[in-house]
Coordinates of C-alpha atoms in Angstrom, one line a residue:
X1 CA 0.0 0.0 0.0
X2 CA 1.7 3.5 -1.1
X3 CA -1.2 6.3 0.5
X4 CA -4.4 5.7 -1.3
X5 CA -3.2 2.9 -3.5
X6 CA -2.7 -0.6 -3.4
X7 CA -0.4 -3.1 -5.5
X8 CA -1.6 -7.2 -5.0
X9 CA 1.1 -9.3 -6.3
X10 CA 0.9 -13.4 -5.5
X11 CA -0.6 -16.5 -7.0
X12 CA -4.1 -17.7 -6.6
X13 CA -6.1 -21.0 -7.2
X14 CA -9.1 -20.4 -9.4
X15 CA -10.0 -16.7 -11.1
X16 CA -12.6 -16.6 -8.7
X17 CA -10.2 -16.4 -5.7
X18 CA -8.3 -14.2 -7.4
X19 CA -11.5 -12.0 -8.6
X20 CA -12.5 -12.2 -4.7
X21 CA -9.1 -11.0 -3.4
X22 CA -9.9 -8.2 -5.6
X23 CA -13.3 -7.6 -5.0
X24 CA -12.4 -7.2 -1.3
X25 CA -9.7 -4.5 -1.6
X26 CA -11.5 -2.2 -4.6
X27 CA -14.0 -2.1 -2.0
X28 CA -12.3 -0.9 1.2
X29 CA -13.0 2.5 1.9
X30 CA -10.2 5.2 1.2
X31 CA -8.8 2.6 -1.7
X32 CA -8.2 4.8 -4.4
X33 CA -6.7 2.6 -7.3
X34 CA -5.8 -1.1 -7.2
X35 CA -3.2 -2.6 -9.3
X36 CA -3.6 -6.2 -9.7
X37 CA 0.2 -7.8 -10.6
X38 CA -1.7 -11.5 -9.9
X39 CA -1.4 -14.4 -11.3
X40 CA -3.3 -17.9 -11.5
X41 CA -1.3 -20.9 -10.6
X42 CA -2.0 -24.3 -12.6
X43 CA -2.4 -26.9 -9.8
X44 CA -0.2 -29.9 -9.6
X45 CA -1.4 -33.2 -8.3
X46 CA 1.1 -35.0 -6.8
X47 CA 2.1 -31.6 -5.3
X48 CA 6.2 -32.0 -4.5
X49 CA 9.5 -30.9 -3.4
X50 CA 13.2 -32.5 -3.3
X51 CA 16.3 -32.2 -3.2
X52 CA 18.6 -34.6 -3.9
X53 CA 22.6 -34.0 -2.8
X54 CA 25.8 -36.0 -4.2
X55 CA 28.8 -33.9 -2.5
X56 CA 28.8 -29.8 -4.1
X57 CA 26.1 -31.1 -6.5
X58 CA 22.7 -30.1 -5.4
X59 CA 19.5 -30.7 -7.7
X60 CA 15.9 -29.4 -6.8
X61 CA 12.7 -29.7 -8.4
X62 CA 9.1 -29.3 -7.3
X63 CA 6.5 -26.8 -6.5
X64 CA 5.8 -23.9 -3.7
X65 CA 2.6 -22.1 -3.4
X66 CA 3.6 -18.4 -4.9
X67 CA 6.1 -17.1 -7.3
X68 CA 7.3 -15.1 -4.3
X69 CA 7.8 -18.0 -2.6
X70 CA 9.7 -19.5 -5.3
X71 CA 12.0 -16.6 -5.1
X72 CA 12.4 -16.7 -1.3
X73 CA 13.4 -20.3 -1.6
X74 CA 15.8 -20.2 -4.0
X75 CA 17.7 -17.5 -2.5
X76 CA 18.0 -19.5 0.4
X77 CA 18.7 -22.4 -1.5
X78 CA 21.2 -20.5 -3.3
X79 CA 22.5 -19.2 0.4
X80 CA 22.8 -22.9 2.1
X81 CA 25.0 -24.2 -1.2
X82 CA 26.9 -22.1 -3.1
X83 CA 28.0 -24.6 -5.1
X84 CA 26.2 -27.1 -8.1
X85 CA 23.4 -26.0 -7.5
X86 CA 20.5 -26.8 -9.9
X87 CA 17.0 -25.3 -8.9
X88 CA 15.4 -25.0 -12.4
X89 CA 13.0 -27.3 -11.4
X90 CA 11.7 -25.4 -9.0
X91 CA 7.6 -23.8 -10.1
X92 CA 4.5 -22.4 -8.5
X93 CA 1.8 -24.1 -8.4
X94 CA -1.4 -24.2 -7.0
X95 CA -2.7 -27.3 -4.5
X96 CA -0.4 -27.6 -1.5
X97 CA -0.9 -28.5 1.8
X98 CA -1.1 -26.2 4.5
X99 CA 2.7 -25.3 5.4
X100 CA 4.4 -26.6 2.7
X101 CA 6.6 -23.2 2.6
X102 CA 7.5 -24.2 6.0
X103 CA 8.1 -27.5 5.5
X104 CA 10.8 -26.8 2.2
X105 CA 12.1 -24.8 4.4
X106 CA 13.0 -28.1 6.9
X107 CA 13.6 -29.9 3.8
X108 CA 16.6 -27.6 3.3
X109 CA 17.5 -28.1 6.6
X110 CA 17.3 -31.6 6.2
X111 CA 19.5 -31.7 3.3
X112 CA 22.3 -29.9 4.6
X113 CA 23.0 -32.4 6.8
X114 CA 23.8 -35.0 4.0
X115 CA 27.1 -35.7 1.9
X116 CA 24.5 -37.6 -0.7
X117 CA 21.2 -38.7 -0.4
X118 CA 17.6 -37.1 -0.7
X119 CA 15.4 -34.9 1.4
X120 CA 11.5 -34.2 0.0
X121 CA 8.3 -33.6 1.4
X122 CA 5.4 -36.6 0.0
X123 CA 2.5 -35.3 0.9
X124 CA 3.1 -33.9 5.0
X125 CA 6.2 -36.0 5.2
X126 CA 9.7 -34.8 4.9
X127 CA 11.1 -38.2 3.9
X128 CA 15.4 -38.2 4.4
X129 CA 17.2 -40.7 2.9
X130 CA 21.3 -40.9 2.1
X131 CA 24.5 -40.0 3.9
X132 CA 25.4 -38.0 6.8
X133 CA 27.8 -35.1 6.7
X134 CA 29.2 -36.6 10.1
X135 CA 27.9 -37.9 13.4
X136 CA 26.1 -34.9 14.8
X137 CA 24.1 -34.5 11.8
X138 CA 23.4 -38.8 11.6
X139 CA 22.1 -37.8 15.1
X140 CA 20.0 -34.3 14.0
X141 CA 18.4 -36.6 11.1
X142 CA 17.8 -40.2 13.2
X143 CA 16.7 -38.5 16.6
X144 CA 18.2 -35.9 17.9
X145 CA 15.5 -33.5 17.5
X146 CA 17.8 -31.5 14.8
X147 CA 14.8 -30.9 12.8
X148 CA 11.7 -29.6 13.5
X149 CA 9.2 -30.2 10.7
X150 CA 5.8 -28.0 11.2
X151 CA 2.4 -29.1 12.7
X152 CA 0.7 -31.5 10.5
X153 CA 4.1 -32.9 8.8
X154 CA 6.0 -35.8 10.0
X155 CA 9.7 -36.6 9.6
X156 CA 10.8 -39.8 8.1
X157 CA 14.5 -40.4 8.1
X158 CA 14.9 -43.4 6.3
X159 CA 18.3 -45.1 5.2
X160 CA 20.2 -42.4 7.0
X161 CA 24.0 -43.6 7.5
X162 CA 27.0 -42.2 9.0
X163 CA 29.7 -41.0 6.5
X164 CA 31.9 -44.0 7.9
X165 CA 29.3 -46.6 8.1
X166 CA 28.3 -45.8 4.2
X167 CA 32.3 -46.4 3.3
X168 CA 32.2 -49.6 5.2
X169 CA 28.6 -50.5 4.1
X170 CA 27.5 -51.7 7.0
X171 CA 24.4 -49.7 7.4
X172 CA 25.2 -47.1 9.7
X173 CA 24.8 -48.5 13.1
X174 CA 27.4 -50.0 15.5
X175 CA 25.3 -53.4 15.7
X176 CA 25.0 -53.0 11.2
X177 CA 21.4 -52.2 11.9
X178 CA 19.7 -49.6 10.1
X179 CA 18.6 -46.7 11.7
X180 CA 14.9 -46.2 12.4
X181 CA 12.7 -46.0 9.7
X182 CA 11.0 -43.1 11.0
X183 CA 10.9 -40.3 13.9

């Protein structure tokens, strides 16, 4: 809002949310001129977001709810690894599940913590899957309350090894059992 006049810039659903939105703001009192910079997102069905990591190289595809929020996320993707990073993949789209921005945002958090592997959020679960950068972050990922995914989402941590137990293939566990299928 600059005075009088207001700009509305985001994705929406259907025209008629979009047309609503609209509605709503021409008709406040003291709005002078509206400028609508809106657009409607096609909806994706299965509505997704991964990362996969193998050492600097860093690929993400999937969807977020705004083309804001697409811009948000790669910036911090961008932020958390500077290097071989791929995030052309990456689209609005109508159709996700309340908190999804959130939960990329733990999905990043997730994947930092691996050498290799994937984190990606299937429907409200942030699945994790690959190699730990070392034993703290085999801990974070398998336990260790190192990620916090947001109400409604679970956290699955699935075939998560230690950096020395994937070299020595024994699964990632003192006893060579695997680590728990989910937290």
């Amino acid at each position: 809002v600059t005075g009088r006049d207001v700009r509305i810039i985001g994705g929406a659903a259907s025209r008629e949310e979009r047309d609503t939105a609209l509605t709503v703001v021409r008709s406040t009192p003291g709005v002078r001129q509206v400028t609508d910079e809106t657009e409607v997102l096609a909806a994706a069905s299965p509505y997704g977001f991964a990362i996969a990591r193998d050492g600097d190289r860093t690929i993400v595809r999937g969807f977020l709810p705004s083309t804001p929020a697409v811009t948000r996320i790669k910036e911090e993707l961008a932020s958390t690894f500077p290097s071989g990073l791929d995030d052309s993949g990456l689209s609005a789209a109508s159709g996700a599940p309340a908190g999804f921005e959130t939960a990329a945002e733990t999905t990043i958090s997730a994947a930092e913590l691996l050498s290799s592997g994937t984190a990606s959020i299937d429907g409200t679960v942030v699945k994790v899957e690959g190699v730990a950068n070392d034993e703290d972050d085999y801990e974070a990922l398998t336990g260790g309350g190192g990620i916090t995914v947001p109400q409604g989402y679970t956290l699955a941590s699935e075939n998560v090894t230690k950096p020395d137990a994937a070299a020595a293939g024994d699964g990632g566990t003192p006893s060579g059992e695997a680590a728990p299928a989910s937290q």
